[in-house]
CSV table of C-alpha atoms and ligand atoms in Angstrom, one decimal:
chain,number,residue,atom,x,y,z
H,1,UNK,CA,49.8,-29.7,-25.7
H,2,UNK,CA,46.7,-27.4,-25.5
H,3,UNK,CA,47.4,-24.0,-27.3
H,4,UNK,CA,46.5,-21.4,-24.9
H,5,UNK,CA,45.0,-18.5,-27.3
H,6,UNK,CA,44.1,-16.3,-24.3
H,7,UNK,CA,47.6,-16.2,-23.1
H,8,UNK,CA,49.2,-15.5,-26.4
H,9,UNK,CA,46.6,-12.9,-27.3
H,10,UNK,CA,47.2,-11.2,-23.9
H,11,UNK,CA,50.9,-11.0,-24.8
H,12,UNK,CA,50.3,-9.5,-28.1
H,13,UNK,CA,47.7,-7.0,-26.7
H,14,UNK,CA,50.3,-5.9,-24.1
H,15,UNK,CA,52.9,-5.2,-26.8
H,16,UNK,CA,50.2,-3.4,-28.9
H,17,UNK,CA,49.2,-1.3,-26.1
H,18,UNK,CA,52.9,-0.1,-25.6
H,19,UNK,CA,52.9,0.9,-29.2
H,20,UNK,CA,49.8,2.8,-29.0
H,21,UNK,CA,50.9,4.6,-26.0
H,22,UNK,CA,54.0,5.8,-27.9
H,23,UNK,CA,52.1,6.6,-31.1
H,24,UNK,CA,49.3,8.5,-29.1
H,25,UNK,CA,51.8,10.8,-27.6
H,26,UNK,CA,53.9,11.3,-30.9
H,27,UNK,CA,50.9,12.0,-32.9
H,28,UNK,CA,48.7,13.6,-30.3
H,29,UNK,CA,45.9,11.4,-31.2
H,30,UNK,CA,44.6,7.9,-30.3
H,31,UNK,CA,43.8,5.4,-33.1
H,32,UNK,CA,40.1,5.0,-33.6
H,33,UNK,CA,38.0,1.8,-34.8
H,34,UNK,CA,34.6,2.2,-35.9
H,35,UNK,CA,32.6,-1.0,-35.6
H,36,UNK,CA,29.3,-1.3,-37.4
H,37,UNK,CA,26.7,-3.8,-36.4
H,38,UNK,CA,23.4,-4.4,-38.3
H,39,UNK,CA,20.7,-6.2,-36.4
H,40,UNK,CA,20.7,-8.1,-33.0
H,41,UNK,CA,22.2,-11.4,-33.8
H,42,UNK,CA,23.5,-12.4,-30.2
H,43,UNK,CA,26.7,-14.1,-31.5
H,44,UNK,CA,27.7,-11.0,-33.5
H,45,UNK,CA,26.7,-8.8,-30.5
H,46,UNK,CA,29.0,-10.7,-28.3
H,47,UNK,CA,31.8,-10.5,-30.9
H,48,UNK,CA,31.7,-6.8,-31.3
H,49,UNK,CA,31.5,-6.2,-27.7
H,50,UNK,CA,34.9,-8.1,-27.4
H,51,UNK,CA,36.2,-6.2,-30.1
H,52,UNK,CA,35.4,-2.8,-28.4
H,53,UNK,CA,36.7,-4.0,-25.1
H,54,UNK,CA,40.0,-5.0,-26.6
H,55,UNK,CA,40.3,-1.7,-28.3
H,56,UNK,CA,39.8,0.1,-24.9
H,57,UNK,CA,42.4,-2.2,-23.5
H,58,UNK,CA,44.9,-1.3,-26.2
H,59,UNK,CA,44.4,2.5,-25.9
H,60,UNK,CA,42.3,2.6,-29.2
H,61,UNK,CA,39.1,4.7,-29.3
H,62,UNK,CA,36.5,2.0,-30.3
H,63,UNK,CA,33.2,3.2,-31.5
H,64,UNK,CA,30.1,1.0,-31.8
H,65,UNK,CA,27.6,2.1,-34.5
H,66,UNK,CA,24.4,0.1,-34.1
H,67,UNK,CA,22.0,-0.2,-37.1
H,68,UNK,CA,18.5,-2.0,-37.1
H,69,UNK,CA,18.1,-5.1,-39.2
H,70,UNK,CA,15.8,-3.3,-41.4
H,71,UNK,CA,18.4,-0.8,-42.5
H,72,UNK,CA,18.6,-0.2,-46.3
H,73,UNK,CA,21.7,-1.0,-48.3
H,74,UNK,CA,21.7,2.6,-49.2
H,75,UNK,CA,21.6,3.9,-45.7
H,76,UNK,CA,24.3,1.4,-44.7
H,77,UNK,CA,26.6,2.6,-47.5
H,78,UNK,CA,26.0,6.2,-46.2
H,79,UNK,CA,27.1,5.2,-42.7
H,80,UNK,CA,30.3,3.6,-44.3
H,81,UNK,CA,31.0,6.6,-46.5
H,82,UNK,CA,30.5,9.0,-43.4
H,83,UNK,CA,33.3,6.9,-41.7
H,84,UNK,CA,35.5,7.0,-44.8
H,85,UNK,CA,35.3,10.7,-44.9
H,86,UNK,CA,36.0,11.2,-41.2
H,87,UNK,CA,39.7,11.9,-40.7
H,88,UNK,CA,39.6,10.8,-37.2
H,89,UNK,CA,38.6,7.3,-38.2
H,90,UNK,CA,41.6,5.0,-38.8
H,91,UNK,CA,39.8,1.5,-39.1
H,92,UNK,CA,36.1,0.6,-40.2
H,93,UNK,CA,34.6,-2.9,-39.6
H,94,UNK,CA,31.3,-4.0,-40.7
H,95,UNK,CA,30.4,-7.2,-38.7
H,96,UNK,CA,29.3,-10.1,-41.0
H,97,UNK,CA,27.0,-11.6,-41.8
H,98,UNK,CA,24.7,-9.0,-42.9
H,99,UNK,CA,20.9,-9.4,-43.3
H,100,UNK,CA,20.0,-11.2,-46.7
H,101,UNK,CA,18.5,-7.9,-48.2
H,102,UNK,CA,22.1,-6.4,-48.2
H,103,UNK,CA,24.9,-7.4,-50.6
H,104,UNK,CA,27.9,-8.0,-48.4
H,105,UNK,CA,30.5,-7.6,-51.2
H,106,UNK,CA,29.2,-4.1,-52.1
H,107,UNK,CA,29.5,-2.9,-48.5
H,108,UNK,CA,33.0,-4.4,-48.2
H,109,UNK,CA,34.0,-2.7,-51.3
H,110,UNK,CA,32.6,0.6,-50.1
H,111,UNK,CA,35.0,0.7,-47.2
H,112,UNK,CA,38.2,3.0,-48.1
H,113,UNK,CA,40.8,0.4,-48.6
H,114,UNK,CA,43.2,2.2,-46.3
H,115,UNK,CA,40.8,1.9,-43.3
H,116,UNK,CA,39.7,-1.8,-44.0
H,117,UNK,CA,40.9,-3.6,-40.9
H,118,UNK,CA,39.4,-6.9,-41.9
H,119,UNK,CA,41.5,-7.0,-45.1
H,120,UNK,CA,38.5,-8.0,-47.1
H,121,UNK,CA,38.4,-5.2,-49.6
H,122,UNK,CA,39.4,-6.3,-53.0
H,123,UNK,CA,42.5,-4.0,-53.0
H,124,UNK,CA,43.8,-5.9,-49.8
H,125,UNK,CA,42.8,-9.2,-51.2
H,126,UNK,CA,44.8,-8.6,-54.3
H,127,UNK,CA,47.8,-7.3,-52.4
H,128,UNK,CA,47.8,-10.4,-50.1
H,129,UNK,CA,47.8,-12.8,-53.3
H,130,UNK,CA,50.7,-10.6,-54.8
H,131,UNK,CA,52.7,-10.8,-51.6
H,132,UNK,CA,52.6,-7.0,-50.8
H,133,UNK,CA,50.0,-7.0,-48.2
H,134,UNK,CA,49.9,-4.6,-45.2
H,135,UNK,CA,46.4,-5.6,-44.0
H,136,UNK,CA,45.8,-9.4,-43.7
H,137,UNK,CA,42.5,-10.8,-42.5
H,138,UNK,CA,42.6,-11.1,-38.7
H,139,UNK,CA,41.7,-14.9,-38.3
H,140,UNK,CA,44.3,-16.4,-40.5
H,141,UNK,CA,46.9,-13.8,-39.3
H,142,UNK,CA,46.1,-14.7,-35.7
H,143,UNK,CA,46.4,-18.5,-36.6
H,144,UNK,CA,49.9,-17.8,-38.0
H,145,UNK,CA,51.0,-16.0,-34.8
H,146,UNK,CA,49.6,-19.0,-32.8
H,147,UNK,CA,51.7,-21.4,-34.8
H,148,UNK,CA,54.7,-19.2,-34.6
H,149,UNK,CA,54.5,-18.6,-30.8
H,150,UNK,CA,54.1,-22.4,-30.2
H,151,UNK,CA,57.2,-23.0,-32.4
H,152,UNK,CA,55.5,-25.5,-34.8
H,153,UNK,CA,57.7,-25.8,-37.9
H,154,UNK,CA,55.7,-25.1,-41.1
H,155,UNK,CA,58.3,-25.3,-44.1
H,156,UNK,CA,57.9,-28.3,-46.2
H,157,UNK,CA,54.8,-29.7,-44.2
H,158,UNK,CA,51.5,-30.7,-45.2
H,159,UNK,CA,48.7,-28.1,-44.3
H,160,UNK,CA,45.2,-29.1,-44.8
H,161,UNK,CA,42.7,-26.4,-44.4
H,162,UNK,CA,39.2,-27.3,-44.3
H,163,UNK,CA,36.6,-24.5,-45.5
H,164,UNK,CA,37.1,-22.1,-48.3
H,165,UNK,CA,35.4,-18.9,-47.1
H,166,UNK,CA,37.0,-15.5,-48.0
H,167,UNK,CA,37.2,-14.8,-44.2
H,168,UNK,CA,39.3,-17.7,-43.4
H,169,UNK,CA,40.0,-20.6,-45.7
H,170,UNK,CA,41.3,-18.9,-48.7
H,171,UNK,CA,43.6,-16.3,-46.9
H,172,UNK,CA,44.8,-19.1,-44.5
H,173,UNK,CA,45.8,-21.2,-47.6
H,174,UNK,CA,47.8,-18.3,-48.9
H,175,UNK,CA,49.6,-17.5,-45.5
H,176,UNK,CA,50.5,-21.3,-45.1
H,177,UNK,CA,51.8,-21.2,-48.8
H,178,UNK,CA,53.9,-18.1,-48.0
H,179,UNK,CA,55.5,-20.2,-45.1
H,180,UNK,CA,56.5,-23.0,-47.6
H,181,UNK,CA,53.8,-25.4,-46.4
H,182,UNK,CA,52.3,-27.9,-49.1
H,183,UNK,CA,48.7,-26.8,-49.0
H,184,UNK,CA,45.4,-28.7,-49.5
H,185,UNK,CA,42.3,-26.5,-49.5
H,186,UNK,CA,39.5,-29.0,-48.7
H,187,UNK,CA,35.7,-28.0,-48.2
H,188,UNK,CA,32.1,-29.5,-48.1
H,189,UNK,CA,32.4,-31.3,-51.4
H,190,UNK,CA,35.8,-32.8,-50.8
H,191,UNK,CA,35.7,-36.5,-51.6
H,192,UNK,CA,37.2,-38.8,-48.8
H,193,UNK,CA,37.5,-35.7,-46.4
H,194,UNK,CA,38.8,-38.1,-43.7
H,195,UNK,CA,41.5,-39.5,-45.8
H,196,UNK,CA,42.5,-36.0,-46.9
H,197,UNK,CA,42.7,-34.6,-43.1
H,198,UNK,CA,44.7,-37.7,-42.1
H,199,UNK,CA,47.5,-36.6,-44.4
H,200,UNK,CA,47.7,-33.3,-42.6
H,201,UNK,CA,50.7,-32.3,-40.5
H,202,UNK,CA,48.8,-29.0,-39.6
H,203,UNK,CA,45.0,-29.3,-39.9
H,204,UNK,CA,43.1,-26.1,-39.9
H,205,UNK,CA,39.2,-26.4,-39.6
H,206,UNK,CA,36.8,-23.6,-40.4
H,207,UNK,CA,33.6,-25.0,-41.6
H,208,UNK,CA,31.2,-23.8,-38.9
H,209,UNK,CA,29.7,-27.3,-38.0
H,210,UNK,CA,30.2,-29.0,-34.6
H,211,UNK,CA,32.2,-32.2,-34.3
H,212,UNK,CA,33.0,-32.3,-38.1
H,213,UNK,CA,36.6,-33.6,-37.2
H,214,UNK,CA,36.9,-36.8,-35.4
H,215,UNK,CA,39.9,-38.6,-33.8
H,216,UNK,CA,40.1,-41.1,-36.8
H,217,UNK,CA,40.4,-38.1,-39.2
H,218,UNK,CA,43.6,-36.8,-37.4
H,219,UNK,CA,47.2,-37.9,-38.0
H,220,UNK,CA,49.1,-38.8,-34.6
H,221,UNK,CA,51.1,-35.9,-33.4
H,222,UNK,CA,49.4,-33.3,-35.9
H,223,UNK,CA,48.7,-29.8,-35.0
H,224,UNK,CA,45.0,-29.0,-35.1
H,225,UNK,CA,43.5,-25.5,-35.2
H,226,UNK,CA,39.9,-25.2,-34.6
H,227,UNK,CA,38.3,-21.9,-36.0
H,228,UNK,CA,34.7,-23.0,-35.2
H,229,UNK,CA,32.3,-21.5,-32.7
H,230,UNK,CA,29.1,-23.5,-32.4
H,231,UNK,CA,26.4,-23.1,-29.8
H,232,UNK,CA,25.1,-26.7,-28.7
H,233,UNK,CA,21.4,-27.3,-27.7
H,234,UNK,CA,22.5,-27.1,-24.2
H,235,UNK,CA,24.0,-23.5,-24.8
H,236,UNK,CA,27.7,-24.5,-24.6
H,237,UNK,CA,30.2,-23.2,-27.1
H,238,UNK,CA,32.0,-26.0,-29.0
H,239,UNK,CA,34.4,-25.9,-32.0
H,240,UNK,CA,34.4,-28.0,-35.4
H,241,UNK,CA,36.6,-30.5,-34.0
H,242,UNK,CA,35.5,-33.1,-31.5
H,243,UNK,CA,38.0,-31.8,-28.8
H,244,UNK,CA,37.8,-34.7,-26.3
H,245,UNK,CA,38.4,-37.5,-28.7
H,246,UNK,CA,41.1,-35.6,-30.8
H,247,UNK,CA,43.1,-34.2,-27.8
H,248,UNK,CA,45.0,-37.6,-27.1
H,249,UNK,CA,45.9,-38.0,-30.9
H,250,UNK,CA,46.9,-34.5,-31.8
H,251,UNK,CA,50.4,-33.2,-31.0
H,252,UNK,CA,49.0,-29.7,-30.3
H,253,UNK,CA,45.3,-28.5,-30.5
H,254,UNK,CA,43.5,-25.2,-29.7
H,255,UNK,CA,40.5,-25.3,-27.5
H,256,UNK,CA,37.1,-23.5,-27.9
H,257,UNK,CA,36.7,-21.1,-26.4
H,258,UNK,CA,40.0,-19.8,-25.7
H,259,UNK,CA,42.1,-20.8,-29.0
H,260,UNK,CA,41.7,-18.9,-32.1
H,261,UNK,CA,38.9,-16.2,-31.0
H,262,UNK,CA,41.0,-14.2,-28.7
H,263,UNK,CA,43.9,-14.1,-31.6
H,264,UNK,CA,41.5,-12.8,-34.0
H,265,UNK,CA,40.6,-9.9,-31.7
H,266,UNK,CA,44.2,-9.2,-30.9
H,267,UNK,CA,45.0,-9.2,-34.7
H,268,UNK,CA,42.1,-6.7,-35.3
H,269,UNK,CA,43.9,-4.4,-32.9
H,270,UNK,CA,47.2,-5.0,-34.8
H,271,UNK,CA,45.4,-4.0,-38.2
H,272,UNK,CA,43.8,-1.0,-36.6
H,273,UNK,CA,47.3,0.2,-35.5
H,274,UNK,CA,48.8,-0.7,-39.0
H,275,UNK,CA,46.0,1.5,-40.5
H,276,UNK,CA,46.6,4.4,-38.3
H,277,UNK,CA,50.4,4.1,-39.1
H,278,UNK,CA,49.7,3.9,-42.9
H,279,UNK,CA,47.4,6.9,-42.7
H,280,UNK,CA,50.1,9.0,-41.1
H,281,UNK,CA,52.4,8.4,-44.2
O,1,GUN,N1,32.0,-12.4,-38.8
O,1,GUN,C1,32.9,-13.3,-38.5
O,1,GUN,N2,34.1,-13.2,-38.4
O,1,GUN,C2,34.3,-11.8,-38.9
O,1,GUN,C3,35.5,-11.2,-39.1
O,1,GUN,O1,36.5,-11.4,-39.0
O,1,GUN,N3,35.1,-9.8,-39.4
O,1,GUN,C4,33.9,-9.4,-39.8
O,1,GUN,N4,33.7,-8.1,-40.2
O,1,GUN,N5,32.8,-9.9,-39.6
O,1,GUN,C5,32.9,-11.3,-39.0
């Protein structure tokens, strides 16, 4: 089975749009998401444009704030703080990665935690690990929604997550643990990666390197979720999984593009609405 992320994300966005319609009438104000992008990285530009487009679709006011790659950390922090102070702004997203002269964690921590739609602020990270989260990082949340809507059983099964980033790997492991998976968090230094991956009933790959996972690394019937988006020399997009060779081995697999990506964006809309609702309280 090929898991259709576009279709599942579309279903979510339709539900969210209905919620936003009701909330906007009730509270006489649309939710607003401010997206800050630094520099001109083409992949980042493409992502933020998709985010603004999805916001428009859901009835969320999406504002794009573009800053030059030469912007100082001080100036970027000033922009974040002005979004924090603006009562009309419900969600703030600073697109990562940032240029190397800027300390990412300082910027993430400067975002008001109640407007942190990415769930990257230390307050939201702590709440996730303490089981009282309201805002959970969008990609792992989207993957859980994909698994749920395709009816894949999780309790007691072995999930292997490859990649230990703050954005995907670490929160992913926690969400799978919450659904009673036995979780292995593997990474670039894992010994015998192929052997570890072959034990997975659910294999989630977020390493950012094309063709990291080949057919011989996948247990027959396993669910394979590919978070990678890599551009080949020919300009086509491919995941971290060698889709063509893994497809006949896997029980279910996400394509790239059209798998995890659209779900990440749908969950960003969910988180923006969640921040809006939390701020009403
Ligand atoms: N860069 C890649 N993924 C993400 C994400 O989920 N949020 C932000 N802010 N930047 C990213």
